[in-house]
PDB file of C-alpha atoms in Angstrom:
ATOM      1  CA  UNK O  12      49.734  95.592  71.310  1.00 96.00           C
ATOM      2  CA  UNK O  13      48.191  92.414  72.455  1.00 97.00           C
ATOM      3  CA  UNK O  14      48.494  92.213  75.928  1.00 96.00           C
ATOM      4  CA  UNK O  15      49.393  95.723  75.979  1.00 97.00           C
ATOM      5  CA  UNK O  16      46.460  96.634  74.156  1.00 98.00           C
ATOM      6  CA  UNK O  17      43.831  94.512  76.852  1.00 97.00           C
ATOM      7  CA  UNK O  18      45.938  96.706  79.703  1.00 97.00           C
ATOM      8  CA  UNK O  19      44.968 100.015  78.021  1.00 97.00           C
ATOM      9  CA  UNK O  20      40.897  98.681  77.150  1.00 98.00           C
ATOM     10  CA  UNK O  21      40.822  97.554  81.048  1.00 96.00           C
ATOM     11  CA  UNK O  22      42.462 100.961  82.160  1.00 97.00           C
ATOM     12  CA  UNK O  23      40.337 103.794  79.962  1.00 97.00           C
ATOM     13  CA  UNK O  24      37.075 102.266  81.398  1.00 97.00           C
ATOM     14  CA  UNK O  25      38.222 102.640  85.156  1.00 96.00           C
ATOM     15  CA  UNK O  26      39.030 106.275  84.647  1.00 96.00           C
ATOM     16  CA  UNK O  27      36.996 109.471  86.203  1.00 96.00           C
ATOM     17  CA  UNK O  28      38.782 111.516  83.388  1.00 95.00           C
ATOM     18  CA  UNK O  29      39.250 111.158  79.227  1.00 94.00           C
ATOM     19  CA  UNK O  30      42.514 110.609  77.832  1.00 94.00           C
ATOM     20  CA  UNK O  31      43.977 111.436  73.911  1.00 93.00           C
ATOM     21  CA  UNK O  32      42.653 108.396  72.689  1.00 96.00           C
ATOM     22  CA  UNK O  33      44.184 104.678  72.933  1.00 98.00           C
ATOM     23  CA  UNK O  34      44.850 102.355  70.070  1.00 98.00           C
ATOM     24  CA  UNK O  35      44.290  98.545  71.161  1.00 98.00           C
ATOM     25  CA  UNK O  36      46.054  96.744  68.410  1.00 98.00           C
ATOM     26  CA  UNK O  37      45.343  92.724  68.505  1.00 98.00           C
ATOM     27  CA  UNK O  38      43.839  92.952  72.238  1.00 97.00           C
ATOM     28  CA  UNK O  39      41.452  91.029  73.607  1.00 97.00           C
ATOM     29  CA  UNK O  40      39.113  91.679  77.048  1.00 97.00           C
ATOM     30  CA  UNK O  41      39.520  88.580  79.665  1.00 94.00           C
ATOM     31  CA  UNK O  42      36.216  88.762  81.868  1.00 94.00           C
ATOM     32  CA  UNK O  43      33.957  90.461  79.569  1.00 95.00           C
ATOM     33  CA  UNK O  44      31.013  90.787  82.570  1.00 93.00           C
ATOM     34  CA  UNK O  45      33.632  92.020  84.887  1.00 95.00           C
ATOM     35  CA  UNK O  46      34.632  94.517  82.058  1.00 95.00           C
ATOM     36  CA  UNK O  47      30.508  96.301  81.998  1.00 92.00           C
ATOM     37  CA  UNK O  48      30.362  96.374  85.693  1.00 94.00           C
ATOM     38  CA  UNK O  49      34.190  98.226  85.902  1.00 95.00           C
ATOM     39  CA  UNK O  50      33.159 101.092  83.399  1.00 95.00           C
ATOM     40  CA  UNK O  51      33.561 103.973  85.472  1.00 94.00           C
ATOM     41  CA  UNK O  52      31.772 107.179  84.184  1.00 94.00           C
ATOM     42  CA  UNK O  53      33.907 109.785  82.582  1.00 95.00           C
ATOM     43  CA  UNK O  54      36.335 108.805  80.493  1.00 95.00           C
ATOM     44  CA  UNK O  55      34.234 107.798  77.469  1.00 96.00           C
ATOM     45  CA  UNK O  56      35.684 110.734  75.540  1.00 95.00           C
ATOM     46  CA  UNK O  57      38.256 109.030  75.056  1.00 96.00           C
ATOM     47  CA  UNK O  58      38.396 107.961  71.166  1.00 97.00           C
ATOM     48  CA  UNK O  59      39.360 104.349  70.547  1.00 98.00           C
ATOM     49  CA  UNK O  60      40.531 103.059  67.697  1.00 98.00           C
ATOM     50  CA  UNK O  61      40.956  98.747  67.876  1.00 98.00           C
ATOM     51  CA  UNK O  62      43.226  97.513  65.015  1.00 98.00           C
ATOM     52  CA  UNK O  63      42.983  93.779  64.780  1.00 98.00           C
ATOM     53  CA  UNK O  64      44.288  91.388  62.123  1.00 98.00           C
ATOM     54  CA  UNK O  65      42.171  89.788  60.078  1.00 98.00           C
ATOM     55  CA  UNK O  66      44.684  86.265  59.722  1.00 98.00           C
ATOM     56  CA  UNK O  67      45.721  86.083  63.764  1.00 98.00           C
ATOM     57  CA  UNK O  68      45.423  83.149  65.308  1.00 97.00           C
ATOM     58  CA  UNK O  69      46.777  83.831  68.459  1.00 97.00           C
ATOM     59  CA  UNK O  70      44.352  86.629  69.563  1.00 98.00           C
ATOM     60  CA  UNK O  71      41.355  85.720  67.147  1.00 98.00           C
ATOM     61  CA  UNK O  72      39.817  88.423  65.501  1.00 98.00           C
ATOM     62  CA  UNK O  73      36.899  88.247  66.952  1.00 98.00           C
ATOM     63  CA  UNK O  74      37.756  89.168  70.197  1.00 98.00           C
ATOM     64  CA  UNK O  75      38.533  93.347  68.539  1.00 98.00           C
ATOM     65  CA  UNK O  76      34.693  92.834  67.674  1.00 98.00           C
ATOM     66  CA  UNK O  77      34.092  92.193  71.046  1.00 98.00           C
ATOM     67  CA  UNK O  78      35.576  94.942  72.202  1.00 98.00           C
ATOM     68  CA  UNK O  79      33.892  97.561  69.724  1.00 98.00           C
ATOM     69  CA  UNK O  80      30.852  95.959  71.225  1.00 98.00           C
ATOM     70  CA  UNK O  81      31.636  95.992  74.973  1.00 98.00           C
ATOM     71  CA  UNK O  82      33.186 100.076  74.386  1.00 98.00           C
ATOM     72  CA  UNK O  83      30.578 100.958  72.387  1.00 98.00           C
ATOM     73  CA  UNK O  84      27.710 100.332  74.673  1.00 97.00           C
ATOM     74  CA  UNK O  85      29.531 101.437  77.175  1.00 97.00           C
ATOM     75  CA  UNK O  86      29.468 105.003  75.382  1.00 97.00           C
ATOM     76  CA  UNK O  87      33.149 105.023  73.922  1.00 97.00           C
ATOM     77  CA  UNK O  88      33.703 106.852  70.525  1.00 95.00           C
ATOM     78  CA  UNK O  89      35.371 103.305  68.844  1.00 98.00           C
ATOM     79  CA  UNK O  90      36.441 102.108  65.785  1.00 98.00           C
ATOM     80  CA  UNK O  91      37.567  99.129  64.188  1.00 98.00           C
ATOM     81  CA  UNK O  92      40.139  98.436  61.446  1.00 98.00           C
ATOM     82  CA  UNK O  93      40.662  94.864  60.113  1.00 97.00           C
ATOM     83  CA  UNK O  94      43.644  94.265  58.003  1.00 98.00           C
ATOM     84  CA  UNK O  95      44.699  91.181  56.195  1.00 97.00           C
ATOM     85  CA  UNK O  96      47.762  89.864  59.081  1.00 97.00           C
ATOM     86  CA  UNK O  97      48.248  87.673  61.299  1.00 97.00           C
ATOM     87  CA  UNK O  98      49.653  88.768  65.188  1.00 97.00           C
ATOM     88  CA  UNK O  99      51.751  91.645  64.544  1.00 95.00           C
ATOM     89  CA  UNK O 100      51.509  95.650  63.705  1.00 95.00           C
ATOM     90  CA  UNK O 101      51.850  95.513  60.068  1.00 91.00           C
ATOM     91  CA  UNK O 102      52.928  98.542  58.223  1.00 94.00           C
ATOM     92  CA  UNK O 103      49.618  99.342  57.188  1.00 93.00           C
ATOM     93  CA  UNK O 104      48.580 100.544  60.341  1.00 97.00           C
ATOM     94  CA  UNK O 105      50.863 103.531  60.264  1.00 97.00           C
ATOM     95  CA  UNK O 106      48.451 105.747  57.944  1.00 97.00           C
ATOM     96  CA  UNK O 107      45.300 104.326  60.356  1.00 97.00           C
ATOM     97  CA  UNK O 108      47.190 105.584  63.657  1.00 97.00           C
ATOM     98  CA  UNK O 109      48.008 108.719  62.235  1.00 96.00           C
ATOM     99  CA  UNK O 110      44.804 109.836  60.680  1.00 96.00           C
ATOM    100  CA  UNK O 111      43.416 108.745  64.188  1.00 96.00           C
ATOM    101  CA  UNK O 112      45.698 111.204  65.915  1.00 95.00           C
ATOM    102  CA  UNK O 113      45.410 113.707  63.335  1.00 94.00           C
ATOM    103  CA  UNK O 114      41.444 113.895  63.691  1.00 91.00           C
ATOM    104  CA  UNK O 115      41.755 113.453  67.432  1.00 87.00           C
ATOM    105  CA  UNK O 116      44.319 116.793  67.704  1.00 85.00           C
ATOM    106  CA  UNK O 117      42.007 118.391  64.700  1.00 82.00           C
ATOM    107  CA  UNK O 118      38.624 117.766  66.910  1.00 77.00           C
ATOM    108  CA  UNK O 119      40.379 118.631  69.983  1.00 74.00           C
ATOM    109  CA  UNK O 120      41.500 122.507  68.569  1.00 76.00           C
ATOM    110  CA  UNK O 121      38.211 122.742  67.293  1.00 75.00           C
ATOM    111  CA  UNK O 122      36.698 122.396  70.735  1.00 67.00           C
TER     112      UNK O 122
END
């Protein structure tokens, strides 16, 4: 969450391996060029799902859509779920992180 969730964006991409999955929830990325040149090849199998509010004004919004950007063309599976908060995990997000696990574990038994 927040902070938390820039910490776990900034270290998936310097990974030689793929993880579970992360869930960034109101993050942000601070040096967005840094960020492309860090991306290490390897761990984008790891699925991301961002969950940002739509109402924060601490982390704006905008900054989740940056990230689906900056993970996406760096070849990371990511998603991104807007709900109608400000800077906090509402409720909500409970069903969204566990239908992301559940189709992470479901796609991982498959395989």
């Amino acid at each position: 969450y927040s902070q938390g969730a820039c910490l776990a964006m900034e270290f998936i991409i310097r990974q030689e391996f793929s993880i579970g999955g992360i869930i960034p929830i109101a993050g942000f990325i601070v040096k967005k060029d840094k960020f492309k040149k860090d991306v290490v090849n390897g761990s984008q199998d790891t699925p991301v799902l961002l969950i940002h509010g739509s109402k924060d004004e601490m982390v704006l919004p905008l900054e989740s859509k940056i990230a689906l950007k900056l993970l996406s063309d760096a070849g990371f599976e990511v998603k991104l779920e807007t709900l109608s908060v400000g800077h906090k995990i509402p409720l909500q997000a409970k069903s969204l992180m566990e239908n992301f696990i559940n189709k992470v574990n479901l796609k991982r038994q498959i395989e």
